[in-house]
PDB file of C-alpha atoms in Angstrom:
ATOM      1  CA  MET A   1    -134.703 -86.216  87.311  1.00 95.00           C
ATOM      2  CA  ILE A   2    -134.033 -89.721  85.970  1.00 98.00           C
ATOM      3  CA  SER A   3    -136.689 -92.366  85.382  1.00 98.00           C
ATOM      4  CA  ARG A   4    -135.709 -96.060  85.632  1.00 98.00           C
ATOM      5  CA  ILE A   5    -137.993 -98.411  83.679  1.00 98.00           C
ATOM      6  CA  TRP A   6    -138.064-102.199  83.978  1.00 98.00           C
ATOM      7  CA  HIS A   7    -140.315-104.978  82.603  1.00 98.00           C
ATOM      8  CA  GLY A   8    -141.128-108.352  84.135  1.00 98.00           C
ATOM      9  CA  TYR A   9    -143.546-111.069  83.043  1.00 98.00           C
ATOM     10  CA  THR A  10    -145.429-113.796  84.891  1.00 98.00           C
ATOM     11  CA  THR A  11    -147.889-116.491  84.016  1.00 98.00           C
ATOM     12  CA  PRO A  12    -151.495-115.483  84.663  1.00 98.00           C
ATOM     13  CA  GLU A  13    -151.497-117.919  87.611  1.00 97.00           C
ATOM     14  CA  ASN A  14    -148.553-116.110  89.270  1.00 97.00           C
ATOM     15  CA  ALA A  15    -149.618-112.536  88.507  1.00 98.00           C
ATOM     16  CA  ASN A  16    -151.546-111.784  91.689  1.00 98.00           C
ATOM     17  CA  SER A  17    -148.864-113.378  93.871  1.00 97.00           C
ATOM     18  CA  TYR A  18    -146.190-111.315  92.170  1.00 98.00           C
ATOM     19  CA  GLU A  19    -148.154-108.092  92.527  1.00 98.00           C
ATOM     20  CA  GLU A  20    -148.697-108.826  96.227  1.00 98.00           C
ATOM     21  CA  LEU A  21    -144.962-109.501  96.657  1.00 97.00           C
ATOM     22  CA  LEU A  22    -144.151-106.183  95.003  1.00 97.00           C
ATOM     23  CA  ARG A  23    -146.605-104.182  97.110  1.00 97.00           C
ATOM     24  CA  ASN A  24    -146.038-105.843 100.478  1.00 97.00           C
ATOM     25  CA  GLU A  25    -142.334-106.716 100.454  1.00 96.00           C
ATOM     26  CA  ILE A  26    -140.271-105.328  97.615  1.00 97.00           C
ATOM     27  CA  PHE A  27    -141.636-101.767  97.521  1.00 97.00           C
ATOM     28  CA  VAL A  28    -141.687-101.614 101.323  1.00 96.00           C
ATOM     29  CA  GLY A  29    -138.057-102.725 101.360  1.00 96.00           C
ATOM     30  CA  ILE A  30    -137.056-100.094  98.802  1.00 96.00           C
ATOM     31  CA  ARG A  31    -138.749 -97.331 100.812  1.00 96.00           C
ATOM     32  CA  GLY A  32    -137.134 -98.679 103.982  1.00 95.00           C
ATOM     33  CA  ARG A  33    -133.664 -98.217 102.527  1.00 96.00           C
ATOM     34  CA  ASN A  34    -134.160 -94.414 102.676  1.00 96.00           C
ATOM     35  CA  ILE A  35    -132.104 -93.895  99.540  1.00 97.00           C
ATOM     36  CA  ASN A  36    -131.134 -90.255  99.181  1.00 97.00           C
ATOM     37  CA  GLY A  37    -132.579 -89.053  95.862  1.00 97.00           C
ATOM     38  CA  PHE A  38    -135.216 -91.793  95.460  1.00 98.00           C
ATOM     39  CA  GLN A  39    -138.558 -90.122  94.778  1.00 96.00           C
ATOM     40  CA  GLU A  40    -141.198 -92.742  94.017  1.00 96.00           C
ATOM     41  CA  ILE A  41    -142.050 -95.994  92.280  1.00 97.00           C
ATOM     42  CA  GLN A  42    -145.014 -96.692  90.020  1.00 97.00           C
ATOM     43  CA  LEU A  43    -146.425-100.079  89.037  1.00 98.00           C
ATOM     44  CA  PHE A  44    -148.193-100.899  85.788  1.00 98.00           C
ATOM     45  CA  ARG A  45    -149.848-104.205  84.910  1.00 98.00           C
ATOM     46  CA  ARG A  46    -151.156-105.482  81.572  1.00 98.00           C
ATOM     47  CA  ASP A  47    -152.772-108.819  80.762  1.00 97.00           C
ATOM     48  CA  LEU A  48    -151.497-110.315  77.522  1.00 96.00           C
ATOM     49  CA  ASN A  49    -152.594-113.532  75.810  1.00 89.00           C
ATOM     50  CA  ASN A  50    -150.660-116.063  77.892  1.00 95.00           C
ATOM     51  CA  GLU A  51    -148.696-113.889  80.293  1.00 98.00           C
ATOM     52  CA  VAL A  52    -148.990-110.775  82.441  1.00 98.00           C
ATOM     53  CA  GLU A  53    -146.607-107.862  81.958  1.00 98.00           C
ATOM     54  CA  PHE A  54    -145.492-105.676  84.847  1.00 98.00           C
ATOM     55  CA  ILE A  55    -143.633-102.413  84.419  1.00 98.00           C
ATOM     56  CA  THR A  56    -142.016-100.513  87.243  1.00 98.00           C
ATOM     57  CA  VAL A  57    -141.061 -96.881  86.837  1.00 98.00           C
ATOM     58  CA  MET A  58    -138.807 -95.476  89.504  1.00 98.00           C
ATOM     59  CA  TRP A  59    -138.039 -91.773  89.878  1.00 97.00           C
ATOM     60  CA  PHE A  60    -134.637 -90.616  91.091  1.00 98.00           C
ATOM     61  CA  ASP A  61    -132.919 -87.245  91.394  1.00 97.00           C
ATOM     62  CA  SER A  62    -129.722 -88.452  89.703  1.00 96.00           C
ATOM     63  CA  ILE A  63    -127.665 -91.363  88.404  1.00 96.00           C
ATOM     64  CA  GLU A  64    -125.811 -91.284  91.734  1.00 97.00           C
ATOM     65  CA  ALA A  65    -129.113 -92.013  93.508  1.00 97.00           C
ATOM     66  CA  ILE A  66    -129.737 -94.906  91.113  1.00 98.00           C
ATOM     67  CA  ARG A  67    -126.273 -96.260  91.909  1.00 97.00           C
ATOM     68  CA  ALA A  68    -127.168 -96.118  95.608  1.00 97.00           C
ATOM     69  CA  PHE A  69    -130.177 -98.322  94.748  1.00 97.00           C
ATOM     70  CA  ALA A  70    -128.683-100.696  92.157  1.00 97.00           C
ATOM     71  CA  GLY A  71    -124.895-100.569  92.637  1.00 96.00           C
ATOM     72  CA  ASP A  72    -122.068 -99.491  90.354  1.00 96.00           C
ATOM     73  CA  ASP A  73    -123.570-101.379  87.396  1.00 97.00           C
ATOM     74  CA  TYR A  74    -126.686 -99.246  87.794  1.00 96.00           C
ATOM     75  CA  GLU A  75    -128.386-100.574  84.648  1.00 97.00           C
ATOM     76  CA  ALA A  76    -128.455-104.131  86.037  1.00 97.00           C
ATOM     77  CA  ALA A  77    -131.915-105.279  87.070  1.00 97.00           C
ATOM     78  CA  VAL A  78    -132.517-105.577  90.809  1.00 96.00           C
ATOM     79  CA  VAL A  79    -134.688-108.707  91.103  1.00 96.00           C
ATOM     80  CA  PRO A  80    -134.825-110.435  94.502  1.00 95.00           C
ATOM     81  CA  PRO A  81    -134.900-114.263  94.635  1.00 96.00           C
ATOM     82  CA  LYS A  82    -138.597-114.375  95.640  1.00 96.00           C
ATOM     83  CA  ALA A  83    -139.469-112.340  92.545  1.00 97.00           C
ATOM     84  CA  ARG A  84    -137.304-114.496  90.276  1.00 97.00           C
ATOM     85  CA  ALA A  85    -139.227-117.530  91.530  1.00 96.00           C
ATOM     86  CA  VAL A  86    -142.551-116.257  90.127  1.00 97.00           C
ATOM     87  CA  LEU A  87    -141.368-114.347  87.068  1.00 98.00           C
ATOM     88  CA  SER A  88    -141.249-116.241  83.783  1.00 98.00           C
ATOM     89  CA  ARG A  89    -138.904-113.664  82.221  1.00 97.00           C
ATOM     90  CA  PHE A  90    -137.674-110.145  82.862  1.00 98.00           C
ATOM     91  CA  ASP A  91    -135.368-107.415  81.613  1.00 97.00           C
ATOM     92  CA  GLU A  92    -131.802-108.116  82.711  1.00 97.00           C
ATOM     93  CA  ARG A  93    -131.053-104.415  82.259  1.00 98.00           C
ATOM     94  CA  SER A  94    -133.185-101.424  83.206  1.00 98.00           C
ATOM     95  CA  GLN A  95    -133.605 -98.434  80.923  1.00 98.00           C
ATOM     96  CA  HIS A  96    -132.906 -94.919  82.183  1.00 98.00           C
ATOM     97  CA  TYR A  97    -134.344 -91.730  80.772  1.00 97.00           C
ATOM     98  CA  GLU A  98    -133.712 -88.127  81.601  1.00 96.00           C
ATOM     99  CA  VAL A  99    -137.084 -86.615  82.452  1.00 94.00           C
ATOM    100  CA  ARG A 100    -137.325 -83.509  80.322  1.00 93.00           C
ATOM    101  CA  GLU A 101    -140.739 -82.357  81.462  1.00 91.00           C
ATOM    102  CA  ARG A 102    -143.306 -83.516  83.970  1.00 86.00           C
ATOM    103  CA  VAL A 103    -146.707 -81.824  83.829  1.00 91.00           C
ATOM    104  CA  LYS A 104    -149.177 -82.320  86.646  1.00 87.00           C
ATOM    105  CA  ASN A 105    -152.822 -81.302  86.688  1.00 90.00           C
ATOM    106  CA  GLU A 106    -153.149 -78.978  89.653  1.00 83.00           C
TER     107      GLU A 106
END
């Protein structure tokens, strides 16, 4: 399992619009692609002094599945034009981590 982590930042005024865009368009579009090996996406939000940080964590079975999502340069950020319009800054490259253990409370 590979986890893909990415950070984006908005102004406080754009934060709710960006979150709505993620939930209603971007995440729906990712799920709609039916990428073999894509497991899930998680969204985190944190208010900072003069900006709002968003973190997405995507779960994939393999690097090959990530390539199916992001292309051959799989570390490149995938940021649609509508998202770029409301983000003040973002990671140009995503970080990828091998998931060594995942413990769930059952």
